[in-house]
Amino acid sequence: MFAYYLDLALRSLKRNKVLTALMVLAIAVGIGASMTTLTVMHLLSGDPLPGRSDKLFYAQVDDNPLPEKQTEPMDVMTYQSAMDLWSAHQADRQTIIVDSPVKLRAPDTTLPPLMPSMLSTTADFFAMFDVPFRYGGPWRAEDDAARSRVAIISSDLNDKLFGGANSVGRTLRLRETDVRIVGVLAPWRPSPRFYNIAGGRFSGGKTADYYGRPQDVFTPFSSALEINDGNFYQYSCWQLPPSPGHLQNAPCVWLAVWVQLDSPAKVASFRRFLDGYAAQQQALGRIARPQNTRLRNLVEWLDYQGVVPSDVRLQAWLAFGFLAICLFNTIGLLLAKFLRRGGEIGVRRALGASRGAIFQQCLVEAGMIGLLGGLGGLLLTLLGLSLVRRQPVAFADMVHLDARMFALTFALAIATSLLAGLLPALRASRVAPGLQLKTL
């Protein structure tokens, strides 16, 4: 029976080509606009580490020594708190993170000095965040303790400095210090760059930088304190630090701490440890509010920071509003199309066709329109994504249509057309055959 309804639908679509084209165009434009913005939202708001994000937690302690009434602790910590949590080894893995610019040159090349971004961290960073390597590997925990002069570089920097060759063992000069390359990352582009997100909810929606490329240089935090001479970004200070090179003792928050906890029991245990540490520091007179600690997993931290740019969310709402307008237009066109065929429907009813059969026939025709609209919407979506890739935003080069969104394009088009066809099909199925036959 479906094949028969399909044949009737094709005949009807061919018989009213202009009306068919208008309905297909309405569906295609609505799908193209909505799927373009939905694809961008999908790429920007997805889980950056599926299967691992529920084991990675961002720790916060309210280091503020003043009894202020803020509801949340600062996003980052002082040097003392970060080092205390890291060195306690209460988690399966733990890492400290801070980034900064650094002057870099490769002594055995003729390239001029560069000013890339450097991430100072600890050995567990690479295993915790599943960072891929092309050559070599991460430094060891012993290198953190020994303040070893080692570094890992990105695939992009390796291509720029060494033509993509294996550069493990070669030398870089960071500021005035020579470091040995121990690893080269494979192409790695987490979306977003989740590991050093802080302050996103206060940025007025200007969070696109979190979708840029990872840092080009990774060094042990203990070594970077000496190499970079204290020139790190400070998130906030309660008073001016004594000098730029003495952040370890400064009243400033500037370090992020991530921990890996592989079971719910370990999560509960670390929460107790965090609260106990804060209470201890209050007893020492260093902080004012010990109860103000937080431990959010990776996805919760991204949601809290609001990392999806607000303009992308707005565009998505506007696009789906436009799709709704296209849906209502299609309802009107389908209603006019089906009711104009009242005589044909009356004859079929007189020959024994049930209301359900008429309803199914009309829905099959609406589904055909949706399928054609989906094809047009796919082309418009690809065009829209190509325009997004030309925009001057950090995430532009990441935008693409994956298999999931490809399937969703057609599913949304067919669902939209079937939804649009419900009322017209219901009205057509209730046509009185007797009245229609009298008009023939």
Coordinates of C-alpha atoms in Angstrom, one line a residue:
M1 CA 0.0 0.0 0.0
F2 CA 2.9 2.4 0.8
A3 CA 4.2 2.0 -2.8
Y4 CA 0.7 2.9 -4.1
Y5 CA 0.6 6.0 -1.9
L6 CA 4.1 6.9 -3.0
D7 CA 3.1 6.7 -6.7
L8 CA 0.1 8.9 -6.0
A9 CA 2.3 11.4 -4.2
L10 CA 4.7 11.6 -7.1
R11 CA 1.9 12.1 -9.6
S12 CA 0.5 14.9 -7.4
L13 CA 3.8 16.6 -7.0
K14 CA 4.4 16.6 -10.7
R15 CA 0.9 17.9 -11.4
N16 CA 1.4 21.1 -9.3
K17 CA 5.0 21.9 -10.0
V18 CA 4.9 25.5 -8.9
L19 CA 3.2 24.8 -5.6
T20 CA 5.5 21.8 -5.0
A21 CA 8.5 24.1 -5.6
L22 CA 7.2 26.7 -3.1
M23 CA 6.8 24.1 -0.4
V24 CA 10.1 22.4 -1.0
L25 CA 11.8 25.8 -1.0
A26 CA 10.1 26.8 2.3
I27 CA 11.3 23.6 4.0
A28 CA 14.8 23.9 2.5
V29 CA 15.4 27.4 3.6
G30 CA 14.1 26.8 7.1
I31 CA 16.2 23.6 7.4
G32 CA 19.3 25.3 5.9
A33 CA 19.1 28.2 8.4
S34 CA 18.4 26.1 11.5
M35 CA 20.9 23.3 10.7
T36 CA 23.7 25.8 10.0
T37 CA 23.3 27.3 13.5
L38 CA 22.5 23.9 15.1
T39 CA 25.7 22.4 13.7
V40 CA 27.8 25.3 15.1
M41 CA 26.0 24.8 18.5
H42 CA 26.7 21.0 18.3
L43 CA 30.4 21.6 17.7
L44 CA 30.8 24.2 20.4
S45 CA 28.7 22.6 23.2
G46 CA 29.7 19.0 22.8
D47 CA 31.5 16.9 25.4
P48 CA 35.2 17.5 24.7
L49 CA 36.2 14.2 26.3
P50 CA 33.4 11.6 26.0
G51 CA 33.8 8.8 28.4
R52 CA 36.3 10.7 30.6
S53 CA 34.6 14.0 31.5
D54 CA 32.7 12.5 34.4
K55 CA 36.1 11.5 36.0
L56 CA 37.7 14.9 35.6
F57 CA 37.0 17.6 38.2
Y58 CA 37.8 21.3 38.6
A59 CA 38.6 22.1 42.2
Q60 CA 38.0 25.5 43.8
V61 CA 38.9 27.0 47.2
D62 CA 37.8 30.5 48.2
D63 CA 41.2 32.0 48.9
N64 CA 39.8 35.5 49.6
P65 CA 41.0 36.6 53.1
L66 CA 38.3 39.2 53.3
P67 CA 34.8 38.2 54.5
E68 CA 33.0 39.3 51.3
K69 CA 29.6 37.9 50.4
Q70 CA 30.3 36.5 47.0
T71 CA 28.3 33.3 46.4
E72 CA 31.1 31.6 44.4
P73 CA 34.8 31.2 45.0
M74 CA 37.3 32.6 42.5
D75 CA 37.8 30.5 39.4
V76 CA 41.5 30.0 40.2
M77 CA 43.7 29.7 43.3
T78 CA 46.7 31.2 45.0
Y79 CA 50.0 29.5 44.6
Q80 CA 49.8 28.1 48.2
S81 CA 46.4 26.5 47.8
A82 CA 47.2 25.1 44.4
M83 CA 50.5 23.6 45.5
D84 CA 48.9 22.2 48.7
L85 CA 46.2 20.4 46.8
W86 CA 48.5 19.1 44.1
S87 CA 51.2 17.9 46.5
A88 CA 48.7 16.1 48.8
H89 CA 48.0 13.5 46.1
Q90 CA 44.5 12.8 47.2
A91 CA 43.3 12.1 43.7
D92 CA 44.2 9.4 41.1
R93 CA 45.9 12.2 39.1
Q94 CA 46.2 15.9 39.7
T95 CA 47.6 18.8 37.7
I96 CA 48.3 22.5 38.0
I97 CA 47.7 24.8 35.0
V98 CA 48.6 28.4 34.1
D99 CA 49.4 29.9 30.7
S100 CA 51.5 32.9 29.6
P101 CA 53.2 34.3 26.6
V102 CA 56.9 33.5 26.2
K103 CA 59.7 34.6 23.8
L104 CA 60.9 31.6 21.9
R105 CA 63.5 30.8 19.3
A106 CA 65.1 27.7 17.9
P107 CA 68.9 28.2 18.0
D108 CA 69.7 25.8 15.2
T109 CA 67.2 27.6 12.8
T110 CA 67.3 30.9 11.0
L111 CA 63.8 31.8 12.0
P112 CA 63.2 35.0 13.9
P113 CA 62.0 34.9 17.6
L114 CA 58.4 34.0 18.1
M115 CA 56.0 34.9 20.9
P116 CA 53.7 31.8 21.3
S117 CA 51.5 31.0 24.3
M118 CA 53.1 28.6 26.8
L119 CA 51.2 26.3 29.1
S120 CA 52.9 25.5 32.4
T121 CA 51.6 22.3 34.0
T122 CA 52.6 19.0 35.5
A123 CA 53.2 15.5 34.2
D124 CA 49.7 14.2 34.8
F125 CA 48.2 16.7 32.4
F126 CA 48.8 14.6 29.3
A127 CA 47.3 11.4 30.7
M128 CA 44.4 13.1 32.3
F129 CA 43.3 14.9 29.2
D130 CA 44.2 12.1 26.7
V131 CA 46.6 14.3 24.8
P132 CA 47.9 12.6 21.6
F133 CA 51.6 12.5 20.7
R134 CA 53.3 12.3 17.3
Y135 CA 56.8 12.0 18.5
G136 CA 58.2 11.3 22.0
G137 CA 55.9 11.6 25.0
P138 CA 55.3 13.5 28.2
W139 CA 57.9 14.3 30.8
R140 CA 57.9 12.3 34.0
A141 CA 56.9 13.2 37.5
E142 CA 60.5 13.3 38.4
D143 CA 61.0 16.2 35.9
D144 CA 58.4 18.2 37.9
A145 CA 60.4 17.6 41.1
A146 CA 63.8 18.3 39.5
R147 CA 62.6 21.4 37.7
S148 CA 64.0 19.8 34.5
R149 CA 64.5 22.1 31.5
V150 CA 62.2 20.1 29.1
A151 CA 59.4 21.1 26.8
I152 CA 56.7 19.6 24.6
I153 CA 55.6 21.5 21.5
S154 CA 52.5 21.5 19.3
S155 CA 52.3 19.9 15.9
D156 CA 51.8 23.4 14.4
L157 CA 55.0 24.8 16.0
N158 CA 56.9 21.7 15.0
D159 CA 55.9 22.2 11.4
K160 CA 56.9 25.9 11.6
L161 CA 60.3 25.4 13.2
F162 CA 61.4 21.9 12.0
G163 CA 59.3 21.2 8.9
G164 CA 57.3 18.5 10.7
A165 CA 60.4 16.3 11.3
N166 CA 61.0 14.5 14.6
S167 CA 62.4 17.2 16.8
V168 CA 62.7 15.2 20.0
G169 CA 66.1 16.0 21.5
R170 CA 66.4 19.3 19.8
T171 CA 66.8 22.6 21.7
L172 CA 64.5 25.5 22.2
R173 CA 65.3 28.8 23.9
L174 CA 62.6 30.1 26.1
R175 CA 63.5 33.6 27.0
E176 CA 67.1 33.1 28.0
T177 CA 66.9 29.4 29.0
D178 CA 67.6 26.4 26.7
V179 CA 65.1 23.5 27.1
R180 CA 65.2 20.1 25.5
I181 CA 62.2 18.9 23.4
V182 CA 60.9 15.6 24.8
G183 CA 57.6 15.3 22.9
V184 CA 55.7 16.7 19.9
L185 CA 51.9 16.6 20.0
A186 CA 49.9 15.1 17.2
P187 CA 47.3 17.5 15.7
W188 CA 45.1 18.2 18.8
R189 CA 42.1 20.6 18.9
P190 CA 39.9 20.1 21.9
S191 CA 36.6 22.0 21.5
P192 CA 36.5 24.0 23.6
R193 CA 40.0 24.4 25.1
F194 CA 38.5 23.2 28.3
Y195 CA 41.5 22.8 30.5
N196 CA 42.2 26.5 31.1
I197 CA 38.8 28.1 31.0
A198 CA 38.2 30.6 33.7
G199 CA 36.1 33.8 34.0
G200 CA 33.9 32.9 31.0
R201 CA 30.7 33.9 32.7
F202 CA 32.1 37.4 33.4
S203 CA 33.3 38.0 29.8
G204 CA 30.1 39.4 28.4
G205 CA 29.7 36.5 26.0
K206 CA 33.2 37.0 24.6
T207 CA 34.2 33.3 25.0
A208 CA 35.3 32.6 21.5
D209 CA 38.9 32.5 22.5
Y210 CA 38.2 29.2 24.3
Y211 CA 37.8 27.6 20.8
G212 CA 41.2 28.7 19.6
R213 CA 44.2 26.4 19.1
P214 CA 46.0 24.9 22.1
Q215 CA 49.2 26.4 23.4
D216 CA 52.3 25.8 21.3
V217 CA 54.7 25.1 24.2
F218 CA 54.2 23.0 27.3
T219 CA 56.7 23.1 30.2
P220 CA 56.8 21.8 33.8
F221 CA 55.3 24.3 36.1
S222 CA 58.2 24.1 38.5
S223 CA 60.6 25.0 35.7
A224 CA 58.4 27.7 34.2
L225 CA 58.5 29.6 37.5
E226 CA 62.2 30.1 36.9
I227 CA 62.2 30.3 33.1
N228 CA 59.4 32.8 32.8
D229 CA 60.5 34.8 35.9
G230 CA 57.0 35.1 37.3
N231 CA 55.5 36.6 34.1
F232 CA 52.1 34.8 34.3
Y233 CA 48.6 36.1 33.9
Q234 CA 47.0 37.1 37.3
Y235 CA 43.3 36.5 37.4
S236 CA 42.8 38.7 40.5
C237 CA 44.7 40.3 43.4
W238 CA 43.6 41.6 46.7
Q239 CA 46.5 44.0 46.7
L240 CA 49.5 44.7 44.5
P241 CA 52.1 41.9 44.4
P242 CA 55.5 42.9 45.7
S243 CA 57.1 42.4 42.3
P244 CA 56.2 40.6 39.0
G245 CA 58.6 37.8 39.8
H246 CA 57.2 36.9 43.3
L247 CA 53.7 35.5 42.6
Q248 CA 54.4 32.5 44.9
N249 CA 53.9 34.8 47.9
A250 CA 51.6 37.4 46.3
P251 CA 47.9 37.9 47.4
C252 CA 46.8 36.8 43.9
V253 CA 44.8 34.0 42.4
W254 CA 46.2 32.6 39.2
L255 CA 46.5 28.8 39.2
A256 CA 43.9 26.2 38.1
V257 CA 43.8 22.7 39.6
W258 CA 42.2 19.7 37.9
V259 CA 41.9 16.3 39.5
Q260 CA 41.0 12.8 38.2
L261 CA 38.7 10.8 40.4
D262 CA 37.9 7.3 39.1
S263 CA 35.0 6.4 41.3
P264 CA 32.1 8.0 43.2
A265 CA 33.7 7.0 46.5
K266 CA 36.9 8.9 45.6
V267 CA 34.8 12.0 44.6
A268 CA 33.1 12.0 48.0
S269 CA 36.5 11.5 49.7
F270 CA 38.1 14.4 47.8
R271 CA 35.1 16.7 48.6
R272 CA 35.8 16.0 52.3
F273 CA 39.5 16.6 51.8
L274 CA 38.7 19.9 50.1
D275 CA 36.4 21.1 52.9
G276 CA 38.9 19.9 55.5
Y277 CA 41.7 21.8 53.8
A278 CA 39.6 25.0 53.7
A279 CA 38.7 24.7 57.4
Q280 CA 42.4 24.2 58.2
Q281 CA 43.4 27.3 56.3
Q282 CA 40.7 29.4 58.0
A283 CA 42.1 28.2 61.4
L284 CA 45.5 29.5 60.2
G285 CA 43.9 32.9 59.4
R286 CA 44.6 32.7 55.6
I287 CA 41.0 32.5 54.3
A288 CA 37.7 33.8 55.5
R289 CA 35.1 31.4 54.3
P290 CA 36.0 27.7 54.6
Q291 CA 32.6 26.4 53.5
N292 CA 32.9 28.0 50.1
T293 CA 34.6 25.2 48.1
R294 CA 33.5 23.6 44.8
L295 CA 34.2 20.4 42.9
R296 CA 32.6 20.3 39.4
N297 CA 33.2 17.7 36.8
L298 CA 34.3 18.8 33.3
V299 CA 30.8 19.2 31.7
E300 CA 29.5 21.0 34.8
W301 CA 32.4 23.4 34.7
L302 CA 31.8 24.2 31.1
D303 CA 28.1 24.8 31.8
Y304 CA 29.0 27.0 34.7
Q305 CA 31.4 29.1 32.6
G306 CA 28.9 29.4 29.8
V307 CA 31.5 28.7 27.1
V308 CA 29.1 28.7 24.1
P309 CA 29.2 32.3 22.7
S310 CA 25.9 34.1 23.4
D311 CA 25.6 35.3 19.8
V312 CA 25.6 31.7 18.6
R313 CA 22.8 30.8 21.0
L314 CA 20.8 33.9 19.8
Q315 CA 21.4 32.9 16.1
A316 CA 20.1 29.4 16.9
W317 CA 16.9 30.7 18.4
L318 CA 16.4 33.1 15.5
A319 CA 17.0 30.3 13.0
F320 CA 14.4 28.0 14.7
G321 CA 12.0 30.8 14.8
F322 CA 12.5 31.2 11.0
L323 CA 11.9 27.4 10.6
A324 CA 8.6 27.8 12.5
I325 CA 7.5 30.5 10.0
C326 CA 8.4 28.2 7.1
L327 CA 6.4 25.5 8.8
F328 CA 3.3 27.6 9.0
N329 CA 3.7 28.6 5.4
T330 CA 3.9 25.0 4.4
I331 CA 0.8 24.2 6.4
G332 CA -1.1 26.8 4.4
L333 CA 0.2 25.6 1.1
L334 CA -0.5 21.9 1.9
L335 CA -4.0 22.8 3.1
A336 CA -4.8 24.6 -0.1
K337 CA -3.3 21.8 -2.2
F338 CA -5.2 19.0 -0.5
L339 CA -8.6 20.8 -0.4
R340 CA -8.3 21.6 -4.1
R341 CA -8.4 17.8 -4.6
G342 CA -11.7 17.4 -2.9
G343 CA -13.3 15.8 -6.0
E344 CA -10.5 13.2 -6.3
I345 CA -10.8 12.5 -2.6
G346 CA -14.6 12.2 -2.8
V347 CA -14.3 9.6 -5.6
R348 CA -11.8 7.6 -3.6
R349 CA -14.0 7.7 -0.5
A350 CA -17.1 6.6 -2.6
L351 CA -15.1 3.7 -4.0
G352 CA -14.4 2.5 -0.4
A353 CA -11.3 4.3 0.8
S354 CA -11.4 4.9 4.5
R355 CA -10.5 8.2 6.2
G356 CA -7.3 6.6 7.5
A357 CA -6.3 5.7 4.0
I358 CA -6.8 9.3 2.8
F359 CA -4.9 10.5 5.8
Q360 CA -2.0 8.2 5.2
Q361 CA -1.9 9.2 1.5
C362 CA -1.6 12.9 2.3
L363 CA 1.1 12.2 4.9
V364 CA 3.2 10.3 2.4
E365 CA 2.9 13.2 0.1
A366 CA 4.0 15.6 2.8
G367 CA 6.9 13.3 3.7
M368 CA 8.0 13.4 0.0
I369 CA 8.0 17.1 0.2
G370 CA 10.1 16.9 3.3
L371 CA 12.6 14.6 1.7
L372 CA 13.1 17.0 -1.2
G373 CA 13.3 19.9 1.2
G374 CA 15.9 18.0 3.1
L375 CA 18.0 17.7 0.0
G376 CA 17.7 21.4 -0.6
G377 CA 18.3 22.1 3.1
L378 CA 21.5 20.0 3.0
L379 CA 22.9 22.1 0.2
L380 CA 22.0 25.3 2.0
T381 CA 23.5 24.0 5.2
L382 CA 26.8 23.3 3.4
L383 CA 26.7 26.8 1.9
G384 CA 25.9 28.3 5.3
L385 CA 28.8 26.4 7.0
S386 CA 31.2 27.5 4.3
L387 CA 30.2 31.1 5.0
V388 CA 30.8 30.5 8.8
R389 CA 34.3 29.1 8.0
R390 CA 35.1 32.5 6.4
Q391 CA 34.2 34.5 9.5
P392 CA 37.0 36.0 11.7
V393 CA 36.2 33.8 14.7
A394 CA 38.4 31.4 16.6
F395 CA 36.2 28.4 15.9
A396 CA 35.6 29.0 12.2
D397 CA 38.1 26.4 10.9
M398 CA 36.5 23.7 13.1
V399 CA 33.0 24.0 11.6
H400 CA 31.9 21.0 9.5
L401 CA 28.9 18.7 9.0
D402 CA 29.5 15.4 10.7
A403 CA 27.5 12.2 10.1
R404 CA 25.2 12.8 13.0
M405 CA 24.2 16.3 11.8
F406 CA 23.9 15.0 8.3
A407 CA 21.3 12.4 9.4
L408 CA 19.6 15.0 11.6
T409 CA 19.2 17.3 8.5
F410 CA 16.9 14.8 6.8
A411 CA 15.2 13.7 10.0
L412 CA 14.3 17.3 10.8
A413 CA 13.1 18.0 7.3
I414 CA 10.8 15.0 7.2
A415 CA 9.6 15.6 10.7
T416 CA 8.8 19.2 9.9
S417 CA 6.9 18.3 6.7
L418 CA 4.9 15.6 8.5
L419 CA 4.1 18.0 11.3
A420 CA 3.0 20.5 8.7
G421 CA 0.9 17.9 6.9
L422 CA -1.0 16.7 10.0
L423 CA -3.7 19.4 9.9
P424 CA -4.2 19.5 6.1
A425 CA -4.3 15.6 6.0
L426 CA -6.8 15.5 8.8
R427 CA -9.0 18.1 7.0
A428 CA -8.7 16.2 3.7
S429 CA -9.6 12.9 5.3
R430 CA -12.8 14.5 6.6
V431 CA -14.1 15.7 3.2
A432 CA -17.7 14.6 2.7
P433 CA -17.8 12.4 -0.4
G434 CA -21.4 13.1 -1.2
L435 CA -20.9 16.8 -1.4
Q436 CA -17.8 16.5 -3.5
L437 CA -19.5 14.1 -6.0
K438 CA -22.3 16.6 -6.6
T439 CA -19.8 19.2 -7.8
L440 CA -18.2 16.9 -10.4

